[in-house]
Amino acid sequence: MGTNTEPRVSVGHICIEVSDITRSRKFYEPMLKNLGFRTIMEEKDSIGFSNGSLSIFLGQPTSRRVERNAPSVDEFVVADHIALLVPDRNTVNEVALIMKNAGFEPLFPAEEHPEFVAGYYSVSFCDPDNYVIEFYLVDKR
C-alpha cells in the first residue's frame, strides 16, 4: 500500500433519486449555489451541480424506486444520510441561514454535537424526499 499519507479514495459525485425535480431543485439550488457549486447539466428530469471536485446530480426516474420516511429525530445517528464537510463554523451557519431564507427549517439546528466527537458542529436538513443532508466540521480549537 505504500507510505503515502494522501487519501487514495475520495467522493467524486453523488446521485440522488428525487420524486419531483422542480421541488428538489428549490431545496438544493440555494444551498449549493451559495457554496460555490454551479449547474453543469440540466435536462427535463435531472440536474447536476459541481464545485470542481464534487458533483451532485438529482434525477427523477419515470417510476420511483426509493421512498423514505423522515427520521424520527430520536436516533443517535441518522443512518443513510449525506454529510458534506465544510471548512468552518461560519459555513455551517451560512447554510443554515440560506436554507431558512429559502423556507426550509433544519432537522437539527446549527449546533455542537460533542456526543459524536469533541468539536463536531453541524446543521442538517431533510430534502423533499426525506434524504438527510448535513453540513459539518470537526473544530479542533
PDB file of N, CA, C and O in Angstrom, residues 1 5 11 13 15 25-26 29 44 46 53 81-82 91 100 105 112 124 128 132 138 141:
ATOM      1  N   MET A   1       0.814  -1.198   0.000  1.00  0.00           N
ATOM      2  CA  MET A   1       0.000   0.000   0.000  1.00  0.00           C
ATOM      3  C   MET A   1       0.857   1.262   0.000  1.00  0.00           C
ATOM      4  O   MET A   1       0.367   2.315  -0.290  1.00  0.00           O
ATOM      5  N   THR A   5       0.631   9.300   2.643  1.00  0.00           N
ATOM      6  CA  THR A   5      -0.493   9.575   3.548  1.00  0.00           C
ATOM      7  C   THR A   5      -1.652  10.274   2.850  1.00  0.00           C
ATOM      8  O   THR A   5      -2.655  10.564   3.488  1.00  0.00           O
ATOM      9  N   VAL A  11     -14.754  11.081  -2.734  1.00  0.00           N
ATOM     10  CA  VAL A  11     -16.056  11.063  -3.395  1.00  0.00           C
ATOM     11  C   VAL A  11     -15.999  12.034  -4.566  1.00  0.00           C
ATOM     12  O   VAL A  11     -15.658  13.201  -4.401  1.00  0.00           O
ATOM     13  N   HIS A  13     -18.725  12.083  -7.129  1.00  0.00           N
ATOM     14  CA  HIS A  13     -20.084  12.555  -7.361  1.00  0.00           C
ATOM     15  C   HIS A  13     -21.086  11.742  -6.544  1.00  0.00           C
ATOM     16  O   HIS A  13     -20.801  10.624  -6.128  1.00  0.00           O
ATOM     17  N   CYS A  15     -25.338  10.838  -6.633  1.00  0.00           N
ATOM     18  CA  CYS A  15     -26.578  10.877  -7.407  1.00  0.00           C
ATOM     19  C   CYS A  15     -27.742  10.595  -6.456  1.00  0.00           C
ATOM     20  O   CYS A  15     -27.703   9.623  -5.711  1.00  0.00           O
ATOM     21  N   ARG A  25     -35.113  20.847  -6.788  1.00  0.00           N
ATOM     22  CA  ARG A  25     -34.206  21.925  -7.218  1.00  0.00           C
ATOM     23  C   ARG A  25     -34.346  23.134  -6.294  1.00  0.00           C
ATOM     24  O   ARG A  25     -33.360  23.775  -5.951  1.00  0.00           O
ATOM     25  N   LYS A  26     -35.579  23.443  -5.879  1.00  0.00           N
ATOM     26  CA  LYS A  26     -35.806  24.577  -4.965  1.00  0.00           C
ATOM     27  C   LYS A  26     -35.116  24.367  -3.625  1.00  0.00           C
ATOM     28  O   LYS A  26     -34.765  25.324  -2.947  1.00  0.00           O
ATOM     29  N   GLU A  29     -30.695  23.936  -4.882  1.00  0.00           N
ATOM     30  CA  GLU A  29     -30.020  25.014  -5.590  1.00  0.00           C
ATOM     31  C   GLU A  29     -29.550  26.156  -4.686  1.00  0.00           C
ATOM     32  O   GLU A  29     -28.387  26.566  -4.797  1.00  0.00           O
ATOM     33  N   LYS A  44     -34.804  17.644 -18.625  1.00  0.00           N
ATOM     34  CA  LYS A  44     -36.195  17.708 -18.157  1.00  0.00           C
ATOM     35  C   LYS A  44     -36.369  17.047 -16.784  1.00  0.00           C
ATOM     36  O   LYS A  44     -37.094  17.549 -15.938  1.00  0.00           O
ATOM     37  N   SER A  46     -33.600  15.907 -14.736  1.00  0.00           N
ATOM     38  CA  SER A  46     -32.365  15.824 -13.954  1.00  0.00           C
ATOM     39  C   SER A  46     -31.606  17.140 -13.988  1.00  0.00           C
ATOM     40  O   SER A  46     -31.799  17.963 -14.886  1.00  0.00           O
ATOM     41  N   SER A  53     -14.685  19.705  -7.661  1.00  0.00           N
ATOM     42  CA  SER A  53     -14.167  18.435  -7.144  1.00  0.00           C
ATOM     43  C   SER A  53     -15.285  17.475  -6.752  1.00  0.00           C
ATOM     44  O   SER A  53     -15.083  16.274  -6.757  1.00  0.00           O
ATOM     45  N   HIS A  81     -27.455   8.979   5.349  1.00  0.00           N
ATOM     46  CA  HIS A  81     -27.534  10.398   5.051  1.00  0.00           C
ATOM     47  C   HIS A  81     -26.243  10.849   4.367  1.00  0.00           C
ATOM     48  O   HIS A  81     -25.263  10.115   4.341  1.00  0.00           O
ATOM     49  N   ILE A  82     -26.272  12.045   3.829  1.00  0.00           N
ATOM     50  CA  ILE A  82     -25.096  12.610   3.172  1.00  0.00           C
ATOM     51  C   ILE A  82     -24.572  13.726   4.068  1.00  0.00           C
ATOM     52  O   ILE A  82     -25.315  14.643   4.418  1.00  0.00           O
ATOM     53  N   THR A  91     -19.432  28.633   7.723  1.00  0.00           N
ATOM     54  CA  THR A  91     -20.074  27.991   6.576  1.00  0.00           C
ATOM     55  C   THR A  91     -21.312  27.216   7.026  1.00  0.00           C
ATOM     56  O   THR A  91     -22.356  27.273   6.376  1.00  0.00           O
ATOM     57  N   LYS A 100     -32.937  28.748   5.713  1.00  0.00           N
ATOM     58  CA  LYS A 100     -34.058  29.403   6.403  1.00  0.00           C
ATOM     59  C   LYS A 100     -34.682  30.448   5.482  1.00  0.00           C
ATOM     60  O   LYS A 100     -35.909  30.523   5.361  1.00  0.00           O
ATOM     61  N   GLU A 105     -36.719  24.599   7.221  1.00  0.00           N
ATOM     62  CA  GLU A 105     -36.312  24.507   8.615  1.00  0.00           C
ATOM     63  C   GLU A 105     -35.373  23.323   8.798  1.00  0.00           C
ATOM     64  O   GLU A 105     -35.552  22.280   8.171  1.00  0.00           O
ATOM     65  N   GLU A 112     -23.338  22.369  18.294  1.00  0.00           N
ATOM     66  CA  GLU A 112     -22.318  21.370  18.599  1.00  0.00           C
ATOM     67  C   GLU A 112     -22.962  20.038  18.945  1.00  0.00           C
ATOM     68  O   GLU A 112     -24.060  19.998  19.501  1.00  0.00           O
ATOM     69  N   SER A 124     -28.420  20.042   9.832  1.00  0.00           N
ATOM     70  CA  SER A 124     -28.974  19.018   8.941  1.00  0.00           C
ATOM     71  C   SER A 124     -30.374  19.411   8.490  1.00  0.00           C
ATOM     72  O   SER A 124     -31.132  20.011   9.249  1.00  0.00           O
ATOM     73  N   PRO A 128     -36.982  17.306   0.141  1.00  0.00           N
ATOM     74  CA  PRO A 128     -38.393  16.969  -0.081  1.00  0.00           C
ATOM     75  C   PRO A 128     -38.703  15.471  -0.108  1.00  0.00           C
ATOM     76  O   PRO A 128     -39.853  15.075   0.087  1.00  0.00           O
ATOM     77  N   VAL A 132     -31.528  13.025   4.275  1.00  0.00           N
ATOM     78  CA  VAL A 132     -30.935  13.955   5.231  1.00  0.00           C
ATOM     79  C   VAL A 132     -29.614  14.452   4.655  1.00  0.00           C
ATOM     80  O   VAL A 132     -28.746  13.667   4.285  1.00  0.00           O
ATOM     81  N   VAL A 138     -15.358  19.293  12.159  1.00  0.00           N
ATOM     82  CA  VAL A 138     -14.857  18.956  13.488  1.00  0.00           C
ATOM     83  C   VAL A 138     -13.836  20.043  13.805  1.00  0.00           C
ATOM     84  O   VAL A 138     -12.755  20.083  13.223  1.00  0.00           O
ATOM     85  N   ARG A 141     -10.281  23.473  17.775  1.00  0.00           N
ATOM     86  CA  ARG A 141      -9.737  24.626  18.515  1.00  0.00           C
ATOM     87  C   ARG A 141      -9.155  24.228  19.824  1.00  0.00           C
ATOM     88  O   ARG A 141      -9.554  23.492  20.590  1.00  0.00           O
TER      89      ARG A 141
END
